[in-house]
Amino acid sequence: MQPAIAKWYDRRDYVFIEFCVEDSKDVRVNFEKSKCDFSCLGGTDNIKHLNEIDLFEAIDQNECKHKRTDRSVLCCLRKAESGKSWPRLTKEKAKLSWLSVDFNNWKDWEDDSDEELSNFDRFSEMMSNMGGEDDLPDVDGVDDESEDSDDEKMPDLE
């Protein structure tokens, strides 16, 4: 068993954790008041992954969700105390080799304007209504073979 590589980021009402495991099977996520446990089989070798996280603050375990994709498992943890920033994911200050901050999604939300808050509220609502794999939207009219109208024929190389 080995821990899955994970990235996390903080928002006003939620904390997000993405466990980066491709082709995961037998995914189990258990949310407790101050703990999150994740396990699965991953990859073509069916490596057993196990992560046990003692969280920095309490969460509302009844309002937490997770969603599996082919490349990862995204967990959405509802904070018990909204509006309080988490400086780290774990209770302990120790650096965990498998855990990093997701800087692509990180946002310093403590100084947000009202307009940015309403955008985040819509995002939070979408995440709270997050369903399983079968709830993914259909993409109609997408043709991988289509050419862009501004594509020009390239001259042959000599």
PDB file of N, CA and C in Angstrom, residues 11-103:
ATOM      1  N   ARG A  11     -11.341  27.165  -0.261  1.00  0.00           N
ATOM      2  CA  ARG A  11     -12.340  28.155  -0.652  1.00  0.00           C
ATOM      3  C   ARG A  11     -13.115  28.570   0.598  1.00  0.00           C
ATOM      4  N   ARG A  12     -13.979  29.568   0.439  1.00  0.00           N
ATOM      5  CA  ARG A  12     -14.704  30.139   1.578  1.00  0.00           C
ATOM      6  C   ARG A  12     -15.495  29.076   2.351  1.00  0.00           C
ATOM      7  N   ASP A  13     -16.239  28.219   1.669  1.00  0.00           N
ATOM      8  CA  ASP A  13     -17.099  27.238   2.333  1.00  0.00           C
ATOM      9  C   ASP A  13     -16.613  25.802   2.194  1.00  0.00           C
ATOM     10  N   TYR A  14     -15.660  25.576   1.292  1.00  0.00           N
ATOM     11  CA  TYR A  14     -15.232  24.213   0.976  1.00  0.00           C
ATOM     12  C   TYR A  14     -13.712  24.094   0.947  1.00  0.00           C
ATOM     13  N   VAL A  15     -13.258  22.860   1.093  1.00  0.00           N
ATOM     14  CA  VAL A  15     -11.871  22.488   0.829  1.00  0.00           C
ATOM     15  C   VAL A  15     -11.948  21.376  -0.208  1.00  0.00           C
ATOM     16  N   PHE A  16     -11.104  21.470  -1.233  1.00  0.00           N
ATOM     17  CA  PHE A  16     -11.096  20.482  -2.298  1.00  0.00           C
ATOM     18  C   PHE A  16      -9.799  19.689  -2.253  1.00  0.00           C
ATOM     19  N   ILE A  17      -9.929  18.376  -2.393  1.00  0.00           N
ATOM     20  CA  ILE A  17      -8.765  17.488  -2.453  1.00  0.00           C
ATOM     21  C   ILE A  17      -8.913  16.643  -3.707  1.00  0.00           C
ATOM     22  N   GLU A  18      -7.867  16.632  -4.523  1.00  0.00           N
ATOM     23  CA  GLU A  18      -7.873  15.795  -5.716  1.00  0.00           C
ATOM     24  C   GLU A  18      -6.818  14.716  -5.561  1.00  0.00           C
ATOM     25  N   PHE A  19      -7.269  13.462  -5.508  1.00  0.00           N
ATOM     26  CA  PHE A  19      -6.364  12.321  -5.438  1.00  0.00           C
ATOM     27  C   PHE A  19      -6.061  11.901  -6.878  1.00  0.00           C
ATOM     28  N   CYS A  20      -4.818  12.015  -7.273  1.00  0.00           N
ATOM     29  CA  CYS A  20      -4.406  11.806  -8.660  1.00  0.00           C
ATOM     30  C   CYS A  20      -4.070  10.340  -8.900  1.00  0.00           C
ATOM     31  N   VAL A  21      -5.107   9.558  -9.185  1.00  0.00           N
ATOM     32  CA  VAL A  21      -4.962   8.128  -9.453  1.00  0.00           C
ATOM     33  C   VAL A  21      -5.685   7.837 -10.755  1.00  0.00           C
ATOM     34  N   GLU A  22      -4.944   7.376 -11.755  1.00  0.00           N
ATOM     35  CA  GLU A  22      -5.564   7.039 -13.032  1.00  0.00           C
ATOM     36  C   GLU A  22      -6.205   5.663 -12.955  1.00  0.00           C
ATOM     37  N   ASP A  23      -7.307   5.518 -13.680  1.00  0.00           N
ATOM     38  CA  ASP A  23      -8.027   4.243 -13.774  1.00  0.00           C
ATOM     39  C   ASP A  23      -8.297   3.628 -12.400  1.00  0.00           C
ATOM     40  N   SER A  24      -8.839   4.431 -11.491  1.00  0.00           N
ATOM     41  CA  SER A  24      -9.099   3.954 -10.130  1.00  0.00           C
ATOM     42  C   SER A  24     -10.298   3.008 -10.108  1.00  0.00           C
ATOM     43  N   LYS A  25     -10.199   2.029  -9.224  1.00  0.00           N
ATOM     44  CA  LYS A  25     -11.278   1.058  -9.017  1.00  0.00           C
ATOM     45  C   LYS A  25     -11.480   0.900  -7.509  1.00  0.00           C
ATOM     46  N   ASP A  26     -12.639   0.410  -7.125  1.00  0.00           N
ATOM     47  CA  ASP A  26     -12.947   0.171  -5.712  1.00  0.00           C
ATOM     48  C   ASP A  26     -12.654   1.402  -4.854  1.00  0.00           C
ATOM     49  N   VAL A  27     -13.087   2.571  -5.332  1.00  0.00           N
ATOM     50  CA  VAL A  27     -12.847   3.833  -4.621  1.00  0.00           C
ATOM     51  C   VAL A  27     -13.710   3.890  -3.368  1.00  0.00           C
ATOM     52  N   ARG A  28     -13.076   4.197  -2.250  1.00  0.00           N
ATOM     53  CA  ARG A  28     -13.785   4.371  -0.990  1.00  0.00           C
ATOM     54  C   ARG A  28     -13.302   5.684  -0.356  1.00  0.00           C
ATOM     55  N   VAL A  29     -14.263   6.545  -0.053  1.00  0.00           N
ATOM     56  CA  VAL A  29     -13.958   7.802   0.620  1.00  0.00           C
ATOM     57  C   VAL A  29     -14.848   7.872   1.849  1.00  0.00           C
ATOM     58  N   ASN A  30     -14.232   8.066   3.004  1.00  0.00           N
ATOM     59  CA  ASN A  30     -14.966   8.148   4.256  1.00  0.00           C
ATOM     60  C   ASN A  30     -14.709   9.514   4.881  1.00  0.00           C
ATOM     61  N   PHE A  31     -15.775  10.273   5.084  1.00  0.00           N
ATOM     62  CA  PHE A  31     -15.673  11.596   5.701  1.00  0.00           C
ATOM     63  C   PHE A  31     -16.126  11.499   7.146  1.00  0.00           C
ATOM     64  N   GLU A  32     -15.295  11.967   8.055  1.00  0.00           N
ATOM     65  CA  GLU A  32     -15.654  12.091   9.466  1.00  0.00           C
ATOM     66  C   GLU A  32     -15.501  13.553   9.849  1.00  0.00           C
ATOM     67  N   LYS A  33     -15.885  13.896  11.058  1.00  0.00           N
ATOM     68  CA  LYS A  33     -15.884  15.302  11.485  1.00  0.00           C
ATOM     69  C   LYS A  33     -14.526  15.979  11.317  1.00  0.00           C
ATOM     70  N   SER A  34     -13.448  15.279  11.621  1.00  0.00           N
ATOM     71  CA  SER A  34     -12.119  15.899  11.502  1.00  0.00           C
ATOM     72  C   SER A  34     -11.135  14.994  10.767  1.00  0.00           C
ATOM     73  N   LYS A  35     -11.667  14.118   9.909  1.00  0.00           N
ATOM     74  CA  LYS A  35     -10.808  13.159   9.232  1.00  0.00           C
ATOM     75  C   LYS A  35     -11.390  12.803   7.868  1.00  0.00           C
ATOM     76  N   CYS A  36     -10.500  12.504   6.921  1.00  0.00           N
ATOM     77  CA  CYS A  36     -10.908  12.035   5.603  1.00  0.00           C
ATOM     78  C   CYS A  36     -10.023  10.843   5.247  1.00  0.00           C
ATOM     79  N   ASP A  37     -10.643   9.713   4.922  1.00  0.00           N
ATOM     80  CA  ASP A  37      -9.903   8.519   4.522  1.00  0.00           C
ATOM     81  C   ASP A  37     -10.233   8.211   3.066  1.00  0.00           C
ATOM     82  N   PHE A  38      -9.204   7.900   2.289  1.00  0.00           N
ATOM     83  CA  PHE A  38      -9.356   7.586   0.864  1.00  0.00           C
ATOM     84  C   PHE A  38      -8.611   6.292   0.574  1.00  0.00           C
ATOM     85  N   SER A  39      -9.248   5.412  -0.201  1.00  0.00           N
ATOM     86  CA  SER A  39      -8.560   4.202  -0.645  1.00  0.00           C
ATOM     87  C   SER A  39      -9.093   3.792  -2.008  1.00  0.00           C
ATOM     88  N   CYS A  40      -8.241   3.137  -2.784  1.00  0.00           N
ATOM     89  CA  CYS A  40      -8.641   2.630  -4.094  1.00  0.00           C
ATOM     90  C   CYS A  40      -7.553   1.721  -4.642  1.00  0.00           C
ATOM     91  N   LEU A  41      -7.890   1.051  -5.724  1.00  0.00           N
ATOM     92  CA  LEU A  41      -6.909   0.349  -6.534  1.00  0.00           C
ATOM     93  C   LEU A  41      -6.688   1.233  -7.745  1.00  0.00           C
ATOM     94  N   GLY A  42      -5.428   1.418  -8.152  1.00  0.00           N
ATOM     95  CA  GLY A  42      -5.173   2.343  -9.247  1.00  0.00           C
ATOM     96  C   GLY A  42      -4.195   1.843 -10.281  1.00  0.00           C
ATOM     97  N   GLY A  43      -4.379   2.322 -11.504  1.00  0.00           N
ATOM     98  CA  GLY A  43      -3.470   2.028 -12.597  1.00  0.00           C
ATOM     99  C   GLY A  43      -3.633   0.619 -13.129  1.00  0.00           C
ATOM    100  N   THR A  44      -2.812   0.298 -14.123  1.00  0.00           N
ATOM    101  CA  THR A  44      -2.877  -1.033 -14.733  1.00  0.00           C
ATOM    102  C   THR A  44      -2.336  -2.114 -13.804  1.00  0.00           C
ATOM    103  N   ASP A  45      -1.518  -1.719 -12.837  1.00  0.00           N
ATOM    104  CA  ASP A  45      -0.942  -2.679 -11.887  1.00  0.00           C
ATOM    105  C   ASP A  45      -1.827  -2.898 -10.662  1.00  0.00           C
ATOM    106  N   ASN A  46      -2.970  -2.204 -10.592  1.00  0.00           N
ATOM    107  CA  ASN A  46      -3.885  -2.293  -9.445  1.00  0.00           C
ATOM    108  C   ASN A  46      -3.161  -2.078  -8.120  1.00  0.00           C
ATOM    109  N   ILE A  47      -2.400  -1.001  -8.040  1.00  0.00           N
ATOM    110  CA  ILE A  47      -1.698  -0.647  -6.809  1.00  0.00           C
ATOM    111  C   ILE A  47      -2.718  -0.157  -5.783  1.00  0.00           C
ATOM    112  N   LYS A  48      -2.605  -0.648  -4.563  1.00  0.00           N
ATOM    113  CA  LYS A  48      -3.515  -0.258  -3.481  1.00  0.00           C
ATOM    114  C   LYS A  48      -3.035   1.072  -2.897  1.00  0.00           C
ATOM    115  N   HIS A  49      -3.919   2.073  -2.928  1.00  0.00           N
ATOM    116  CA  HIS A  49      -3.614   3.394  -2.365  1.00  0.00           C
ATOM    117  C   HIS A  49      -4.448   3.600  -1.105  1.00  0.00           C
ATOM    118  N   LEU A  50      -3.823   4.222  -0.112  1.00  0.00           N
ATOM    119  CA  LEU A  50      -4.520   4.541   1.131  1.00  0.00           C
ATOM    120  C   LEU A  50      -3.987   5.867   1.668  1.00  0.00           C
ATOM    121  N   ASN A  51      -4.903   6.803   1.898  1.00  0.00           N
ATOM    122  CA  ASN A  51      -4.560   8.095   2.496  1.00  0.00           C
ATOM    123  C   ASN A  51      -5.471   8.312   3.687  1.00  0.00           C
ATOM    124  N   GLU A  52      -4.880   8.635   4.818  1.00  0.00           N
ATOM    125  CA  GLU A  52      -5.637   8.992   6.018  1.00  0.00           C
ATOM    126  C   GLU A  52      -5.222  10.399   6.408  1.00  0.00           C
ATOM    127  N   ILE A  53      -6.186  11.315   6.409  1.00  0.00           N
ATOM    128  CA  ILE A  53      -5.879  12.726   6.643  1.00  0.00           C
ATOM    129  C   ILE A  53      -6.609  13.210   7.881  1.00  0.00           C
ATOM    130  N   ASP A  54      -5.847  13.657   8.886  1.00  0.00           N
ATOM    131  CA  ASP A  54      -6.424  14.352  10.035  1.00  0.00           C
ATOM    132  C   ASP A  54      -6.515  15.821   9.629  1.00  0.00           C
ATOM    133  N   LEU A  55      -7.732  16.288   9.438  1.00  0.00           N
ATOM    134  CA  LEU A  55      -7.964  17.605   8.861  1.00  0.00           C
ATOM    135  C   LEU A  55      -7.657  18.745   9.819  1.00  0.00           C
ATOM    136  N   PHE A  56      -7.290  19.896   9.233  1.00  0.00           N
ATOM    137  CA  PHE A  56      -6.945  21.092   9.997  1.00  0.00           C
ATOM    138  C   PHE A  56      -8.103  21.551  10.878  1.00  0.00           C
ATOM    139  N   GLU A  57      -9.310  21.537  10.341  1.00  0.00           N
ATOM    140  CA  GLU A  57     -10.508  21.945  11.080  1.00  0.00           C
ATOM    141  C   GLU A  57     -11.613  20.916  10.829  1.00  0.00           C
ATOM    142  N   ALA A  58     -12.738  21.102  11.489  1.00  0.00           N
ATOM    143  CA  ALA A  58     -13.875  20.191  11.340  1.00  0.00           C
ATOM    144  C   ALA A  58     -14.606  20.449  10.019  1.00  0.00           C
ATOM    145  N   ILE A  59     -15.247  19.383   9.519  1.00  0.00           N
ATOM    146  CA  ILE A  59     -16.055  19.474   8.312  1.00  0.00           C
ATOM    147  C   ILE A  59     -17.461  18.959   8.627  1.00  0.00           C
ATOM    148  N   ASP A  60     -18.397  19.281   7.753  1.00  0.00           N
ATOM    149  CA  ASP A  60     -19.748  18.738   7.851  1.00  0.00           C
ATOM    150  C   ASP A  60     -19.781  17.487   6.978  1.00  0.00           C
ATOM    151  N   GLN A  61     -19.554  16.332   7.584  1.00  0.00           N
ATOM    152  CA  GLN A  61     -19.389  15.092   6.822  1.00  0.00           C
ATOM    153  C   GLN A  61     -20.622  14.723   5.993  1.00  0.00           C
ATOM    154  N   ASN A  62     -21.801  15.212   6.374  1.00  0.00           N
ATOM    155  CA  ASN A  62     -23.021  14.919   5.619  1.00  0.00           C
ATOM    156  C   ASN A  62     -23.126  15.735   4.331  1.00  0.00           C
ATOM    157  N   GLU A  63     -22.340  16.810   4.229  1.00  0.00           N
ATOM    158  CA  GLU A  63     -22.375  17.682   3.055  1.00  0.00           C
ATOM    159  C   GLU A  63     -21.142  17.512   2.166  1.00  0.00           C
ATOM    160  N   CYS A  64     -20.359  16.484   2.398  1.00  0.00           N
ATOM    161  CA  CYS A  64     -19.151  16.235   1.615  1.00  0.00           C
ATOM    162  C   CYS A  64     -19.465  15.236   0.503  1.00  0.00           C
ATOM    163  N   LYS A  65     -18.789  15.425  -0.632  1.00  0.00           N
ATOM    164  CA  LYS A  65     -19.029  14.567  -1.791  1.00  0.00           C
ATOM    165  C   LYS A  65     -17.700  14.245  -2.467  1.00  0.00           C
ATOM    166  N   HIS A  66     -17.743  13.230  -3.317  1.00  0.00           N
ATOM    167  CA  HIS A  66     -16.574  12.930  -4.146  1.00  0.00           C
ATOM    168  C   HIS A  66     -17.041  12.475  -5.516  1.00  0.00           C
ATOM    169  N   LYS A  67     -16.168  12.659  -6.496  1.00  0.00           N
ATOM    170  CA  LYS A  67     -16.480  12.275  -7.865  1.00  0.00           C
ATOM    171  C   LYS A  67     -15.248  11.658  -8.498  1.00  0.00           C
ATOM    172  N   ARG A  68     -15.435  10.491  -9.086  1.00  0.00           N
ATOM    173  CA  ARG A  68     -14.348   9.777  -9.740  1.00  0.00           C
ATOM    174  C   ARG A  68     -14.337  10.091 -11.234  1.00  0.00           C
ATOM    175  N   THR A  69     -13.145  10.326 -11.784  1.00  0.00           N
ATOM    176  CA  THR A  69     -12.957  10.442 -13.224  1.00  0.00           C
ATOM    177  C   THR A  69     -11.882   9.426 -13.608  1.00  0.00           C
ATOM    178  N   ASP A  70     -11.569   9.344 -14.882  1.00  0.00           N
ATOM    179  CA  ASP A  70     -10.539   8.395 -15.327  1.00  0.00           C
ATOM    180  C   ASP A  70      -9.153   8.752 -14.793  1.00  0.00           C
ATOM    181  N   ARG A  71      -8.939  10.016 -14.446  1.00  0.00           N
ATOM    182  CA  ARG A  71      -7.605  10.461 -14.036  1.00  0.00           C
ATOM    183  C   ARG A  71      -7.456  10.752 -12.556  1.00  0.00           C
ATOM    184  N   SER A  72      -8.575  10.955 -11.848  1.00  0.00           N
ATOM    185  CA  SER A  72      -8.462  11.317 -10.433  1.00  0.00           C
ATOM    186  C   SER A  72      -9.796  11.148  -9.716  1.00  0.00           C
ATOM    187  N   VAL A  73      -9.748  11.398  -8.401  1.00  0.00           N
ATOM    188  CA  VAL A  73     -10.950  11.434  -7.573  1.00  0.00           C
ATOM    189  C   VAL A  73     -10.947  12.789  -6.871  1.00  0.00           C
ATOM    190  N   LEU A  74     -11.980  13.597  -7.145  1.00  0.00           N
ATOM    191  CA  LEU A  74     -12.079  14.928  -6.558  1.00  0.00           C
ATOM    192  C   LEU A  74     -13.036  14.874  -5.375  1.00  0.00           C
ATOM    193  N   CYS A  75     -12.563  15.332  -4.223  1.00  0.00           N
ATOM    194  CA  CYS A  75     -13.378  15.376  -3.004  1.00  0.00           C
ATOM    195  C   CYS A  75     -13.688  16.821  -2.666  1.00  0.00           C
ATOM    196  N   CYS A  76     -14.936  17.066  -2.336  1.00  0.00           N
ATOM    197  CA  CYS A  76     -15.411  18.387  -1.958  1.00  0.00           C
ATOM    198  C   CYS A  76     -15.852  18.303  -0.504  1.00  0.00           C
ATOM    199  N   LEU A  77     -15.093  18.927   0.398  1.00  0.00           N
ATOM    200  CA  LEU A  77     -15.362  18.871   1.833  1.00  0.00           C
ATOM    201  C   LEU A  77     -15.979  20.184   2.283  1.00  0.00           C
ATOM    202  N   ARG A  78     -17.161  20.120   2.846  1.00  0.00           N
ATOM    203  CA  ARG A  78     -17.852  21.312   3.346  1.00  0.00           C
ATOM    204  C   ARG A  78     -17.292  21.654   4.727  1.00  0.00           C
ATOM    205  N   LYS A  79     -16.798  22.873   4.872  1.00  0.00           N
ATOM    206  CA  LYS A  79     -16.261  23.306   6.160  1.00  0.00           C
ATOM    207  C   LYS A  79     -17.385  23.427   7.187  1.00  0.00           C
ATOM    208  N   ALA A  80     -17.118  23.031   8.409  1.00  0.00           N
ATOM    209  CA  ALA A  80     -18.089  23.204   9.486  1.00  0.00           C
ATOM    210  C   ALA A  80     -18.244  24.685   9.807  1.00  0.00           C
ATOM    211  N   GLU A  81     -17.141  25.430   9.678  1.00  0.00           N
ATOM    212  CA  GLU A  81     -17.154  26.869   9.947  1.00  0.00           C
ATOM    213  C   GLU A  81     -16.791  27.605   8.662  1.00  0.00           C
ATOM    214  N   SER A  82     -17.811  28.092   7.949  1.00  0.00           N
ATOM    215  CA  SER A  82     -17.601  28.786   6.677  1.00  0.00           C
ATOM    216  C   SER A  82     -16.870  30.103   6.892  1.00  0.00           C
ATOM    217  N   GLY A  83     -16.114  30.492   5.878  1.00  0.00           N
ATOM    218  CA  GLY A  83     -15.445  31.785   5.907  1.00  0.00           C
ATOM    219  C   GLY A  83     -14.134  31.802   6.659  1.00  0.00           C
ATOM    220  N   LYS A  84     -13.719  30.682   7.171  1.00  0.00           N
ATOM    221  CA  LYS A  84     -12.453  30.610   7.899  1.00  0.00           C
ATOM    222  C   LYS A  84     -11.423  29.922   7.015  1.00  0.00           C
ATOM    223  N   SER A  85     -10.348  30.617   6.742  1.00  0.00           N
ATOM    224  CA  SER A  85      -9.320  30.084   5.852  1.00  0.00           C
ATOM    225  C   SER A  85      -8.507  28.990   6.531  1.00  0.00           C
ATOM    226  N   TRP A  86      -8.122  27.983   5.750  1.00  0.00           N
ATOM    227  CA  TRP A  86      -7.260  26.907   6.244  1.00  0.00           C
ATOM    228  C   TRP A  86      -5.849  27.147   5.715  1.00  0.00           C
ATOM    229  N   PRO A  87      -4.874  27.390   6.579  1.00  0.00           N
ATOM    230  CA  PRO A  87      -3.501  27.600   6.101  1.00  0.00           C
ATOM    231  C   PRO A  87      -2.846  26.307   5.594  1.00  0.00           C
ATOM    232  N   ARG A  88      -3.402  25.177   5.986  1.00  0.00           N
ATOM    233  CA  ARG A  88      -2.920  23.864   5.526  1.00  0.00           C
ATOM    234  C   ARG A  88      -4.085  22.882   5.626  1.00  0.00           C
ATOM    235  N   LEU A  89      -3.935  21.744   4.991  1.00  0.00           N
ATOM    236  CA  LEU A  89      -4.999  20.744   4.984  1.00  0.00           C
ATOM    237  C   LEU A  89      -5.004  19.910   6.253  1.00  0.00           C
ATOM    238  N   THR A  90      -3.830  19.635   6.780  1.00  0.00           N
ATOM    239  CA  THR A  90      -3.707  18.709   7.904  1.00  0.00           C
ATOM    240  C   THR A  90      -3.580  19.429   9.239  1.00  0.00           C
ATOM    241  N   LYS A  91      -3.960  18.701  10.277  1.00  0.00           N
ATOM    242  CA  LYS A  91      -3.833  19.232  11.639  1.00  0.00           C
ATOM    243  C   LYS A  91      -2.361  19.443  11.994  1.00  0.00           C
ATOM    244  N   GLU A  92      -1.535  18.465  11.641  1.00  0.00           N
ATOM    245  CA  GLU A  92      -0.096  18.542  11.920  1.00  0.00           C
ATOM    246  C   GLU A  92       0.594  19.439  10.899  1.00  0.00           C
ATOM    247  N   LYS A  93       1.652  20.107  11.325  1.00  0.00           N
ATOM    248  CA  LYS A  93       2.401  20.972  10.421  1.00  0.00           C
ATOM    249  C   LYS A  93       3.404  20.207   9.566  1.00  0.00           C
ATOM    250  N   ALA A  94       3.496  18.910   9.747  1.00  0.00           N
ATOM    251  CA  ALA A  94       4.493  18.103   9.025  1.00  0.00           C
ATOM    252  C   ALA A  94       4.252  18.155   7.522  1.00  0.00           C
ATOM    253  N   LYS A  95       5.337  18.174   6.761  1.00  0.00           N
ATOM    254  CA  LYS A  95       5.277  18.149   5.295  1.00  0.00           C
ATOM    255  C   LYS A  95       5.097  16.707   4.847  1.00  0.00           C
ATOM    256  N   LEU A  96       4.027  16.459   4.094  1.00  0.00           N
ATOM    257  CA  LEU A  96       3.754  15.118   3.589  1.00  0.00           C
ATOM    258  C   LEU A  96       4.208  15.045   2.132  1.00  0.00           C
ATOM    259  N   SER A  97       5.001  14.047   1.801  1.00  0.00           N
ATOM    260  CA  SER A  97       5.580  13.956   0.459  1.00  0.00           C
ATOM    261  C   SER A  97       4.525  13.763  -0.623  1.00  0.00           C
ATOM    262  N   TRP A  98       3.380  13.216  -0.309  1.00  0.00           N
ATOM    263  CA  TRP A  98       2.333  12.932  -1.292  1.00  0.00           C
ATOM    264  C   TRP A  98       1.320  14.061  -1.448  1.00  0.00           C
ATOM    265  N   LEU A  99       1.415  15.113  -0.629  1.00  0.00           N
ATOM    266  CA  LEU A  99       0.428  16.189  -0.625  1.00  0.00           C
ATOM    267  C   LEU A  99       1.052  17.509  -1.045  1.00  0.00           C
ATOM    268  N   SER A 100       0.366  18.219  -1.951  1.00  0.00           N
ATOM    269  CA  SER A 100       0.832  19.543  -2.363  1.00  0.00           C
ATOM    270  C   SER A 100      -0.365  20.473  -2.552  1.00  0.00           C
ATOM    271  N   VAL A 101      -0.074  21.755  -2.618  1.00  0.00           N
ATOM    272  CA  VAL A 101      -1.108  22.760  -2.856  1.00  0.00           C
ATOM    273  C   VAL A 101      -1.378  22.811  -4.353  1.00  0.00           C
ATOM    274  N   ASP A 102      -2.651  22.879  -4.731  1.00  0.00           N
ATOM    275  CA  ASP A 102      -3.040  23.008  -6.132  1.00  0.00           C
ATOM    276  C   ASP A 102      -3.046  24.500  -6.473  1.00  0.00           C
ATOM    277  N   PHE A 103      -1.889  25.015  -6.886  1.00  0.00           N
ATOM    278  CA  PHE A 103      -1.759  26.447  -7.149  1.00  0.00           C
ATOM    279  C   PHE A 103      -2.566  26.888  -8.369  1.00  0.00           C
TER     280      PHE A 103
END
